[in-house]
PDB file of C-alpha atoms in Angstrom:
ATOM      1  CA  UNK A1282       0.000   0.000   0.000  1.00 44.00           C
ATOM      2  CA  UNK A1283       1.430   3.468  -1.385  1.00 52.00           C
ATOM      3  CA  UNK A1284       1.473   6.279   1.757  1.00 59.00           C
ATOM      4  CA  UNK A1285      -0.585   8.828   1.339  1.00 75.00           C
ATOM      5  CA  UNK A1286       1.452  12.323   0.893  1.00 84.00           C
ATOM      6  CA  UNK A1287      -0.225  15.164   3.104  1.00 88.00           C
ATOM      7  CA  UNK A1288      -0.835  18.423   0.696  1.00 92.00           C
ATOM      8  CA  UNK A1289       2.368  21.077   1.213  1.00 92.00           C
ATOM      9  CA  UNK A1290       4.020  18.239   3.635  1.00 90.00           C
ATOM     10  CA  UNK A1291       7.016  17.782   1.299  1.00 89.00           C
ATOM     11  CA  UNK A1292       7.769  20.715   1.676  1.00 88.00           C
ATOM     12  CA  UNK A1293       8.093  21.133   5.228  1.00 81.00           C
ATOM     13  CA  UNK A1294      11.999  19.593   6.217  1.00 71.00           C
ATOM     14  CA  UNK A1295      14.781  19.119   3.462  1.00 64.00           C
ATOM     15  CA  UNK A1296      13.938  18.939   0.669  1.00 63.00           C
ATOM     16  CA  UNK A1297      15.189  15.824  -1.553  1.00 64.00           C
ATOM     17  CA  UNK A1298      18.286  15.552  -4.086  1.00 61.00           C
ATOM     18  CA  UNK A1299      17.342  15.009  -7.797  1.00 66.00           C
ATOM     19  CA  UNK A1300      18.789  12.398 -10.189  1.00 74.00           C
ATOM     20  CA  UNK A1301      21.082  12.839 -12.641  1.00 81.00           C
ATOM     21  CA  UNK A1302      20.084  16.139 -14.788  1.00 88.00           C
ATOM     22  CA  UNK A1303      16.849  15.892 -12.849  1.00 92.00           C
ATOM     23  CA  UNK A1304      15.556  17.911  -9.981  1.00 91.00           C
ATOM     24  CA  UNK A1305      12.471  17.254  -8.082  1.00 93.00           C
ATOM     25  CA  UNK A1306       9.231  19.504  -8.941  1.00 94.00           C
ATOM     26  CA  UNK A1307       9.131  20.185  -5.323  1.00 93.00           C
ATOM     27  CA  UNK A1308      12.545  21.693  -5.109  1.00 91.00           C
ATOM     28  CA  UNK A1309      12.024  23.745  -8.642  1.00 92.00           C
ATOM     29  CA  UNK A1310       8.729  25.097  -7.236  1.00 94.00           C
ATOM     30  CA  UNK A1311      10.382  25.538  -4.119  1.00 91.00           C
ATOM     31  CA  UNK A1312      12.869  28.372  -5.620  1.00 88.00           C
ATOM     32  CA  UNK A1313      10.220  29.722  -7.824  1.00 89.00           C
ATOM     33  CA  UNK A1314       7.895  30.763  -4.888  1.00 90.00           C
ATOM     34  CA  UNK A1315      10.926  31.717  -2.994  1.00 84.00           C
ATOM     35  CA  UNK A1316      12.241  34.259  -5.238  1.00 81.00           C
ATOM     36  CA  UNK A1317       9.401  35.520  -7.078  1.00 84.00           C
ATOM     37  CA  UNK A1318       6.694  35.531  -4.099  1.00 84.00           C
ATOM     38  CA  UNK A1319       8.745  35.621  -0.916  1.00 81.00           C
ATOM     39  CA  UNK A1320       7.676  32.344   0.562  1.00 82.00           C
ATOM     40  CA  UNK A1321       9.728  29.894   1.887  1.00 82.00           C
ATOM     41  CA  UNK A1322       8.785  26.317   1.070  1.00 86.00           C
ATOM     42  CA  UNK A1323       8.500  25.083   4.604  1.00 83.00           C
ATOM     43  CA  UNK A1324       5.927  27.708   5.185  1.00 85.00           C
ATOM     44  CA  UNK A1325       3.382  26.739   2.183  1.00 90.00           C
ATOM     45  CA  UNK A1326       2.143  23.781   4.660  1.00 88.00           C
ATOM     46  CA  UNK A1327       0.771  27.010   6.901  1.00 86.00           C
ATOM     47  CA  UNK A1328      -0.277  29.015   3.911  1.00 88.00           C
ATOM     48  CA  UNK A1329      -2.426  26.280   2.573  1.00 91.00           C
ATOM     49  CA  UNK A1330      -4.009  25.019   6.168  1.00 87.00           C
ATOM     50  CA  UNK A1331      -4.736  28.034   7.170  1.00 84.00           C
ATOM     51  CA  UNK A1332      -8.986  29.290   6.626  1.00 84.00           C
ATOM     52  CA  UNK A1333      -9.718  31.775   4.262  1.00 82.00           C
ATOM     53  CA  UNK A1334      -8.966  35.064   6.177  1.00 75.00           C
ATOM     54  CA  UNK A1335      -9.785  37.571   2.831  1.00 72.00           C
ATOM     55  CA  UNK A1336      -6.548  39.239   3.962  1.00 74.00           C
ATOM     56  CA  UNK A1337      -2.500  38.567   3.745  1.00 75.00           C
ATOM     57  CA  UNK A1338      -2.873  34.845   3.589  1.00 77.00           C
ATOM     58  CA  UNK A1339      -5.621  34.301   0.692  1.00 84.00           C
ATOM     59  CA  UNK A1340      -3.065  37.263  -1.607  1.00 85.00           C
ATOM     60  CA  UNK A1341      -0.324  34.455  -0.496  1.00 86.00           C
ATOM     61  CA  UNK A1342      -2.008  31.683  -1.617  1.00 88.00           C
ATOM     62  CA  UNK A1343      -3.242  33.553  -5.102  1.00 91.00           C
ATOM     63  CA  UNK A1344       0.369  34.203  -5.930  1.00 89.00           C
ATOM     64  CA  UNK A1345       1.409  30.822  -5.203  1.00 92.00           C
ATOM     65  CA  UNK A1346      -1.436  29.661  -7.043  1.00 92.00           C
ATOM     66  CA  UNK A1347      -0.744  31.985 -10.347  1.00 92.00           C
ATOM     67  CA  UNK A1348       2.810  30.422 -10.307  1.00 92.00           C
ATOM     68  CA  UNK A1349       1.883  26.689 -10.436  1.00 94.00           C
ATOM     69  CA  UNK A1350      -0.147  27.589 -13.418  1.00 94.00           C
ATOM     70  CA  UNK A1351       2.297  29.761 -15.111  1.00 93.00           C
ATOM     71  CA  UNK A1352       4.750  26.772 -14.352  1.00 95.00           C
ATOM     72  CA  UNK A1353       2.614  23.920 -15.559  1.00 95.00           C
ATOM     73  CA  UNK A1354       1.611  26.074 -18.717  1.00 94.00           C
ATOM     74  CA  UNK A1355       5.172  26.101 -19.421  1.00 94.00           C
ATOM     75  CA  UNK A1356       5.327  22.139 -19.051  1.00 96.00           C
ATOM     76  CA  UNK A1357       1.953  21.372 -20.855  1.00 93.00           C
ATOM     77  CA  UNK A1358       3.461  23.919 -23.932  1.00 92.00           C
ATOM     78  CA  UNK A1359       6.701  21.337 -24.202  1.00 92.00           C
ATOM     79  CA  UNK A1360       9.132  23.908 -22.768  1.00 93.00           C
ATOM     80  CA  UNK A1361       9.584  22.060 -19.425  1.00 95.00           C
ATOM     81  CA  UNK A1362      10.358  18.379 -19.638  1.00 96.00           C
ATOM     82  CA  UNK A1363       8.884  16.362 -16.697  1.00 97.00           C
ATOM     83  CA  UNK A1364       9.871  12.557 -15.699  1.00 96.00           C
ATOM     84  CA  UNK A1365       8.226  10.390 -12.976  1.00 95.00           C
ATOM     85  CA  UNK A1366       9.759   8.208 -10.881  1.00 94.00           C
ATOM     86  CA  UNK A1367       8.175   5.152  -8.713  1.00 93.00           C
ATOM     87  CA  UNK A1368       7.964   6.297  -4.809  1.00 90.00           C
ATOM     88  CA  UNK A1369      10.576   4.715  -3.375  1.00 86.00           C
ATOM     89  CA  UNK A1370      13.122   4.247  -6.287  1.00 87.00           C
ATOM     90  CA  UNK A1371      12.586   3.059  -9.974  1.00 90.00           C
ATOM     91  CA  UNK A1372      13.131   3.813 -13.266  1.00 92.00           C
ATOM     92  CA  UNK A1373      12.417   6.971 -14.815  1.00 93.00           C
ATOM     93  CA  UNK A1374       9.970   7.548 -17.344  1.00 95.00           C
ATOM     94  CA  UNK A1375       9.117  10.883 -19.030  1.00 96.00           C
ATOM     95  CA  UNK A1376       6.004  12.315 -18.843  1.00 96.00           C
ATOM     96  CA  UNK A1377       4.242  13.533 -21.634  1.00 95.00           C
ATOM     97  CA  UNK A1378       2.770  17.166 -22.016  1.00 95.00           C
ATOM     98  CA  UNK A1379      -0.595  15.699 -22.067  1.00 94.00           C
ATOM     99  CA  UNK A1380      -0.280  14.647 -18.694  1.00 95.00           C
ATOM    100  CA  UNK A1381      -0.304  18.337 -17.638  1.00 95.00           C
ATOM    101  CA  UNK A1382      -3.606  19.074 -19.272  1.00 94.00           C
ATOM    102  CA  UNK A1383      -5.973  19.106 -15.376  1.00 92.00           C
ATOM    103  CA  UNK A1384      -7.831  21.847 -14.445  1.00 91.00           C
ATOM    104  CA  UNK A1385      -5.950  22.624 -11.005  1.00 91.00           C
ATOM    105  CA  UNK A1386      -2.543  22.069 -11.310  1.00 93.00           C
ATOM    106  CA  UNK A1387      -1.713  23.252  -7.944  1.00 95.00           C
ATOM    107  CA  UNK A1388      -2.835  19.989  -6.470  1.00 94.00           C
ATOM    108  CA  UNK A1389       0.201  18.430  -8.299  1.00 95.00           C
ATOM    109  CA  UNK A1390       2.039  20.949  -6.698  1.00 96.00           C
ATOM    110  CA  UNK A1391       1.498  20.457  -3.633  1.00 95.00           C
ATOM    111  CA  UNK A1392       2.705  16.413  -3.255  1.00 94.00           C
ATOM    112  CA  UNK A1393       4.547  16.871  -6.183  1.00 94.00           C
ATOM    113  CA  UNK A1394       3.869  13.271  -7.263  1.00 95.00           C
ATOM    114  CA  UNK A1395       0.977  11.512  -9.351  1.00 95.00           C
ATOM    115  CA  UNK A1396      -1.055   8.467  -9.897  1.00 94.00           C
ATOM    116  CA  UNK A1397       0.759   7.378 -13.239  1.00 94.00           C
ATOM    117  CA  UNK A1398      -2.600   5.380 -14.413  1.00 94.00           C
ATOM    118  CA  UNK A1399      -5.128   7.418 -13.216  1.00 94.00           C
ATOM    119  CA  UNK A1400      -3.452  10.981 -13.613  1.00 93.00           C
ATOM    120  CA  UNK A1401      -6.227  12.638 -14.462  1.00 92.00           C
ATOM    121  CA  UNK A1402      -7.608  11.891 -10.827  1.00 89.00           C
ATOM    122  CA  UNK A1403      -6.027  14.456  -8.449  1.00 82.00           C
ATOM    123  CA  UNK A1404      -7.597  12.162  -5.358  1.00 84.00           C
ATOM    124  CA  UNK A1405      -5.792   8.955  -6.700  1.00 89.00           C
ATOM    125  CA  UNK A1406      -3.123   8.313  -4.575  1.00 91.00           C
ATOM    126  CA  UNK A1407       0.597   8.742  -6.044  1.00 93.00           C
ATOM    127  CA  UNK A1408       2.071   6.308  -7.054  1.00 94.00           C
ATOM    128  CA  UNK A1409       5.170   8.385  -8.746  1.00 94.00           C
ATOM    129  CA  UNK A1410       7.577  11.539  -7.237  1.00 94.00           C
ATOM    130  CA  UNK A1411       7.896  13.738 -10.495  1.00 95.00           C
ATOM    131  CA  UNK A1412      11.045  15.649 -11.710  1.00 96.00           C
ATOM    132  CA  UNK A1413      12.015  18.166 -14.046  1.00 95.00           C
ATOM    133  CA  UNK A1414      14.484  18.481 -16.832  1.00 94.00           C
ATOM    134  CA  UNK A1415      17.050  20.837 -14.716  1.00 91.00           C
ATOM    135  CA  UNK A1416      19.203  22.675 -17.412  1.00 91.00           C
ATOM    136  CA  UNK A1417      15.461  23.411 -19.378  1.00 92.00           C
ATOM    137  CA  UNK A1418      14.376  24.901 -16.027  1.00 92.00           C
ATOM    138  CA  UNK A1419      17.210  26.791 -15.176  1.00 88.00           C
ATOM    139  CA  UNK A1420      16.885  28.522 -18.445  1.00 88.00           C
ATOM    140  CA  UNK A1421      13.303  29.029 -18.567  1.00 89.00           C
ATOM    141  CA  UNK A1422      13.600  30.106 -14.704  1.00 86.00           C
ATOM    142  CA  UNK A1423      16.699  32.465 -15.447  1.00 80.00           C
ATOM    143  CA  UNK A1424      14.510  35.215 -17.009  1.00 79.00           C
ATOM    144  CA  UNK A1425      12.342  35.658 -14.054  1.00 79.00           C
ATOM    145  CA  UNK A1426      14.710  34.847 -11.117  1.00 74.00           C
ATOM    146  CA  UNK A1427      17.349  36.811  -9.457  1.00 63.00           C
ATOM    147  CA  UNK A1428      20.740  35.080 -11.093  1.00 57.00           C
ATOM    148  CA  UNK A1429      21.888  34.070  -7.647  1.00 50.00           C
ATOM    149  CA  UNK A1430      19.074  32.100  -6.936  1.00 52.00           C
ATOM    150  CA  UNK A1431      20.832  29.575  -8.685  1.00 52.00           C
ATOM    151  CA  UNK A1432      24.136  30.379  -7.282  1.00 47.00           C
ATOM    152  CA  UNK A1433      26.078  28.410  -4.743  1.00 38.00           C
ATOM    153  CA  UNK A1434      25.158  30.865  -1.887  1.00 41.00           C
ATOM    154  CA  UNK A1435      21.399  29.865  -2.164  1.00 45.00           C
ATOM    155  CA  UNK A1436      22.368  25.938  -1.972  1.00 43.00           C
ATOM    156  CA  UNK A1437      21.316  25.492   1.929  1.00 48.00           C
ATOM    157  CA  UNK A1438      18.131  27.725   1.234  1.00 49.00           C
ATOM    158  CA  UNK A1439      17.147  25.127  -1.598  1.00 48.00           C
ATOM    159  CA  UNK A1440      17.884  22.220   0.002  1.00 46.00           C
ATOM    160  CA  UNK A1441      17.502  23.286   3.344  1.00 50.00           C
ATOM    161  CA  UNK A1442      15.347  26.171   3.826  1.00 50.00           C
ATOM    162  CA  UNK A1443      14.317  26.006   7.049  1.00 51.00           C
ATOM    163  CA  UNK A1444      17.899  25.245   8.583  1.00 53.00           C
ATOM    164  CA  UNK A1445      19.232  27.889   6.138  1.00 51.00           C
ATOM    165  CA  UNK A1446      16.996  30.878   7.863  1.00 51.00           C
ATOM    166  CA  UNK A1447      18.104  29.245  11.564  1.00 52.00           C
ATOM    167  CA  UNK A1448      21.758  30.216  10.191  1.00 53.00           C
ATOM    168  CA  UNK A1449      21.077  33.388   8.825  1.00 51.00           C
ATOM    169  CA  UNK A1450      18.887  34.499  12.163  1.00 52.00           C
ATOM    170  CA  UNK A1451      22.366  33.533  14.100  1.00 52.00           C
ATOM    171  CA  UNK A1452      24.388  35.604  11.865  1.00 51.00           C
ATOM    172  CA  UNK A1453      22.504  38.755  11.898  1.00 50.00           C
ATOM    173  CA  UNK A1454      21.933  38.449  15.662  1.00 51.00           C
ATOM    174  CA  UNK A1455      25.602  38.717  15.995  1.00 51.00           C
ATOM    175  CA  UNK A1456      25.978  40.916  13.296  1.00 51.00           C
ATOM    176  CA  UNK A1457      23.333  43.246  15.519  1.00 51.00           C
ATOM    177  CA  UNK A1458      25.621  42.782  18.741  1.00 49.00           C
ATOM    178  CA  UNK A1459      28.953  44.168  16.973  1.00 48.00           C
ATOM    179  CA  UNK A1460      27.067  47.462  15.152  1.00 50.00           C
ATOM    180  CA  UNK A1461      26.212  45.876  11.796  1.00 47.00           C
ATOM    181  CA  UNK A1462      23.256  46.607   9.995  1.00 45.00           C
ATOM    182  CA  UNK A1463      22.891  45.112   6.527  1.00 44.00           C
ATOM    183  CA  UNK A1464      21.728  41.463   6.814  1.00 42.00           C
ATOM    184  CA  UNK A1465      21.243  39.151   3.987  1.00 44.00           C
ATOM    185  CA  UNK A1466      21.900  42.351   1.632  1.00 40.00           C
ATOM    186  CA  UNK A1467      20.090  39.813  -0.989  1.00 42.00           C
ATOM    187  CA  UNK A1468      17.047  41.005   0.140  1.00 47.00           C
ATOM    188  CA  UNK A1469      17.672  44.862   0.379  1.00 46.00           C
ATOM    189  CA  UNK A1470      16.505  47.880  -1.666  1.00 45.00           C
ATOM    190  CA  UNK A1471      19.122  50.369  -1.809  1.00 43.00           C
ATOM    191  CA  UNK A1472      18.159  53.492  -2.721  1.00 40.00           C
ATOM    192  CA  UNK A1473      19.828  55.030  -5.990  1.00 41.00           C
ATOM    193  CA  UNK A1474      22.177  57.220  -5.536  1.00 45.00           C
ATOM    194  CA  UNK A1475      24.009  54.653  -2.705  1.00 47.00           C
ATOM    195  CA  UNK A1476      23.256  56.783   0.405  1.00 47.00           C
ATOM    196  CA  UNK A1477      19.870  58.592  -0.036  1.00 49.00           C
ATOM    197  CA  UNK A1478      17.097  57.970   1.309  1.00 57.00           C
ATOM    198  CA  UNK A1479      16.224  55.264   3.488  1.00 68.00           C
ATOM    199  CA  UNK A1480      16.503  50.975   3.141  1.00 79.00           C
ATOM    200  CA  UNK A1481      13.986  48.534   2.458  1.00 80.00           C
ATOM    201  CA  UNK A1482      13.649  45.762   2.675  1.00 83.00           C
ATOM    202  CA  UNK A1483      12.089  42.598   1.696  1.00 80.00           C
ATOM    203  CA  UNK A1484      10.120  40.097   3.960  1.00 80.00           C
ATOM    204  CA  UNK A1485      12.707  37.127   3.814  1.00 77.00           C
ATOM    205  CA  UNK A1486      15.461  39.394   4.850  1.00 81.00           C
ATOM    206  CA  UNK A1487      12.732  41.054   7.797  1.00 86.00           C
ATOM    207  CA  UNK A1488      12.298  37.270   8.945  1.00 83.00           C
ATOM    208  CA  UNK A1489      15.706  36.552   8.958  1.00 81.00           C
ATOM    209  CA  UNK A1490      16.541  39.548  11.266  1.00 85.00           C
ATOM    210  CA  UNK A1491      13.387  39.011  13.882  1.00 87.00           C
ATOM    211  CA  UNK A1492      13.105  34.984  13.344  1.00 82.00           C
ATOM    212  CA  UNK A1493       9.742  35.016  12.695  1.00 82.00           C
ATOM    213  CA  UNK A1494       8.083  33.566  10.314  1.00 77.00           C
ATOM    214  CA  UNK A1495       5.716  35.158   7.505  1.00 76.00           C
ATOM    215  CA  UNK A1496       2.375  34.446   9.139  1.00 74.00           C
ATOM    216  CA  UNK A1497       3.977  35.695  13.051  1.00 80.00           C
ATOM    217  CA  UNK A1498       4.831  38.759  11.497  1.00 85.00           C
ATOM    218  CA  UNK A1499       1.599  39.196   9.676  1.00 81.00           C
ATOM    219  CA  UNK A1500      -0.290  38.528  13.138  1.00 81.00           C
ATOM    220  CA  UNK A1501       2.026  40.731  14.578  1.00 87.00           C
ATOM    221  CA  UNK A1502       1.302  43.778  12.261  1.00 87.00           C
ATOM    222  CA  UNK A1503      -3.209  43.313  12.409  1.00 85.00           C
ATOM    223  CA  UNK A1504      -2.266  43.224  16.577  1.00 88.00           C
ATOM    224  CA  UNK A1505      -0.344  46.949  15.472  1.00 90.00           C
ATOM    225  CA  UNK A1506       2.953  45.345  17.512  1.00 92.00           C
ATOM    226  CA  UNK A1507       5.096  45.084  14.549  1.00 93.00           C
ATOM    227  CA  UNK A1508       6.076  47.676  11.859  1.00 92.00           C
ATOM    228  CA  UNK A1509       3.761  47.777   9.287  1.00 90.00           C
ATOM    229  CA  UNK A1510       5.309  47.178   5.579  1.00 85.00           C
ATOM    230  CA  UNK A1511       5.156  49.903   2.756  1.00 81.00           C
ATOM    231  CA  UNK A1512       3.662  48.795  -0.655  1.00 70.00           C
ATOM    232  CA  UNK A1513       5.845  49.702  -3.556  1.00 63.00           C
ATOM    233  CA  UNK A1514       4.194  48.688  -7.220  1.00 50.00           C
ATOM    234  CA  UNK A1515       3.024  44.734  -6.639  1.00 50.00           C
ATOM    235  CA  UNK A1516       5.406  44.071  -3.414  1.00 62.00           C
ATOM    236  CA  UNK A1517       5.582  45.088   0.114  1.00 74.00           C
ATOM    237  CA  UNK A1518       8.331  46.161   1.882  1.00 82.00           C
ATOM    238  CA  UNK A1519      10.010  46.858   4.984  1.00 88.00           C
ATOM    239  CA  UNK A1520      11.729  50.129   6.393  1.00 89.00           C
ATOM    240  CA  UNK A1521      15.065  49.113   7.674  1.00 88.00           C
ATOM    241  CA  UNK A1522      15.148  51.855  10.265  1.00 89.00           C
ATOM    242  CA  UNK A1523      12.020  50.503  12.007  1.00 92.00           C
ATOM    243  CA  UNK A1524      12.853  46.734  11.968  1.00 91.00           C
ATOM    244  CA  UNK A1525      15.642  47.694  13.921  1.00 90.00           C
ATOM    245  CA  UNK A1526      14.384  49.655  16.326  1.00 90.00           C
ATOM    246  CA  UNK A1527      11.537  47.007  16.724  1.00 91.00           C
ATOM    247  CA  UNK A1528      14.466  44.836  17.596  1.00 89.00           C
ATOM    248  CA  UNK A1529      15.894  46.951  19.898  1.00 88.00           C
ATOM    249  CA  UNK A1530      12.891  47.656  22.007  1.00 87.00           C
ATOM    250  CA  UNK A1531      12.378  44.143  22.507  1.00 83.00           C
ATOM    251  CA  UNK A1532      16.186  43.479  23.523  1.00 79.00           C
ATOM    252  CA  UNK A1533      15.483  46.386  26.002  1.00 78.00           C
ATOM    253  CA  UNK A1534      12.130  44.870  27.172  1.00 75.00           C
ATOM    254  CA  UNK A1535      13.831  41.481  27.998  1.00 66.00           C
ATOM    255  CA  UNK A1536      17.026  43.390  29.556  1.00 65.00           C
ATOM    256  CA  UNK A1537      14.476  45.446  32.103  1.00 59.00           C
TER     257      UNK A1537
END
């Protein structure tokens, strides 16, 4: 009997090596939704539990949403090859386009696998982990991802996420104790001219610095305890300025 695989659940710890010139859809969806929405993939298993709240969360899960469909329109158009593998170890078989054609392909998404016979039936158990071609996704991902999302640098934060943010929380806490302020400068706005005006800053790089995660924060700012972001064309962002002192309050509140 096959295990059933909890929707989002894959994506919660580590996240699995691919074979050769293969990664797993989990991992490639993984970065995508990382760098292009902000969401790490061991928080998608919150995103996706949580009710409808016609606020922060239900925007979250829209975005996600919009890019398993721009993904699996890529895949269905023959410019993504995907390959399926029996759950626990087999031989790989590709996948044809075809197999794409379902009318919510986030479901796929979120255990990553399928029912190889019965693939049109997203309540059929799995029966296969599925993979895709990873030099045709690195190029088709290259012109909508930062470059260095694919960069040794991001390597723990692929494979590793939630580890990766524990090490980067660490750093910038001791960065914070010697004077420095520019954390995971990845996720920073500078303002043009270098020097004017003030820094923003993203919501993985906020997280990072509090070690909180997205939906604390969120919960946070509707409780007005947390700075509230600033929205800037389709993103929000953070004033650096304010995190800190946020910070700072708090390491005076526990000092008192």
């Amino acid at each position: 009997m096959i295990e059933t695989i909890r929707p989002w659940s894959i994506y919660e710890g580590r996240l699995s090596a691919g074979s050769a010139g293969r990664i797993p859809l989990e991992m490639a969806f993984a970065m995508l939704v990382s760098d292009r929405v902000g969401v790490e993939a061991y928080e998608l298993l919150d995103i996706f539990s949580a009710p409808s709240d016609d606020g922060d969360n239900d925007i979250m899960r829209e975005l996600v949403r919009l890019e398993a469909e721009l993904m699996s329109d890529e895949i269905l158009n023959g410019n993504l090859s995907t390959y399926a593998r029996p759950i626990g170890g087999g031989d790989i078989v590709t996948l044809k386009p075809g197999v794409w054609e379902i009318d919510e392909p986030l479901d796929r998404f979120a255990v990553a696998a399928l029912n190889i016979e019965h693939w049109m039936d997203a309540q059929a158990e799995p029966t296969h982990r599925i993979f895709v071609g990873e030099e045709q996704f690195k190029k088709w991902a290259g012109d909508l991802m930062r470059p260095e999302a694919f960069g040794v640098e991001d390597v723990d934060q692929i494979f590793d996420p939630l580890g990766h943010d524990r090490k980067l929380s660490a750093e910038n806490a001791t960065m914070y104790r010697h004077g420095a302020s520019n954390p995971n400068s990845n996720q920073i706005i500078s303002s043009d001219p270098p020097g004017v005006g003030p820094k923003l800053l993203k919501l993985p790089a906020v997280k990072n610095m509090v070690s909180l995660s997205r939906s604390s924060i969120y919960s946070k700012i509707d409780q007005k305890t947390f700075p509230e972001q600033t929205k800037i064309g389709g993103g929000s962002f953070w004033l650096e300025s304010e995190i800190v002192q946020w910070i700072e309050e708090n390491a005076n509140k526990r000092q008192a």
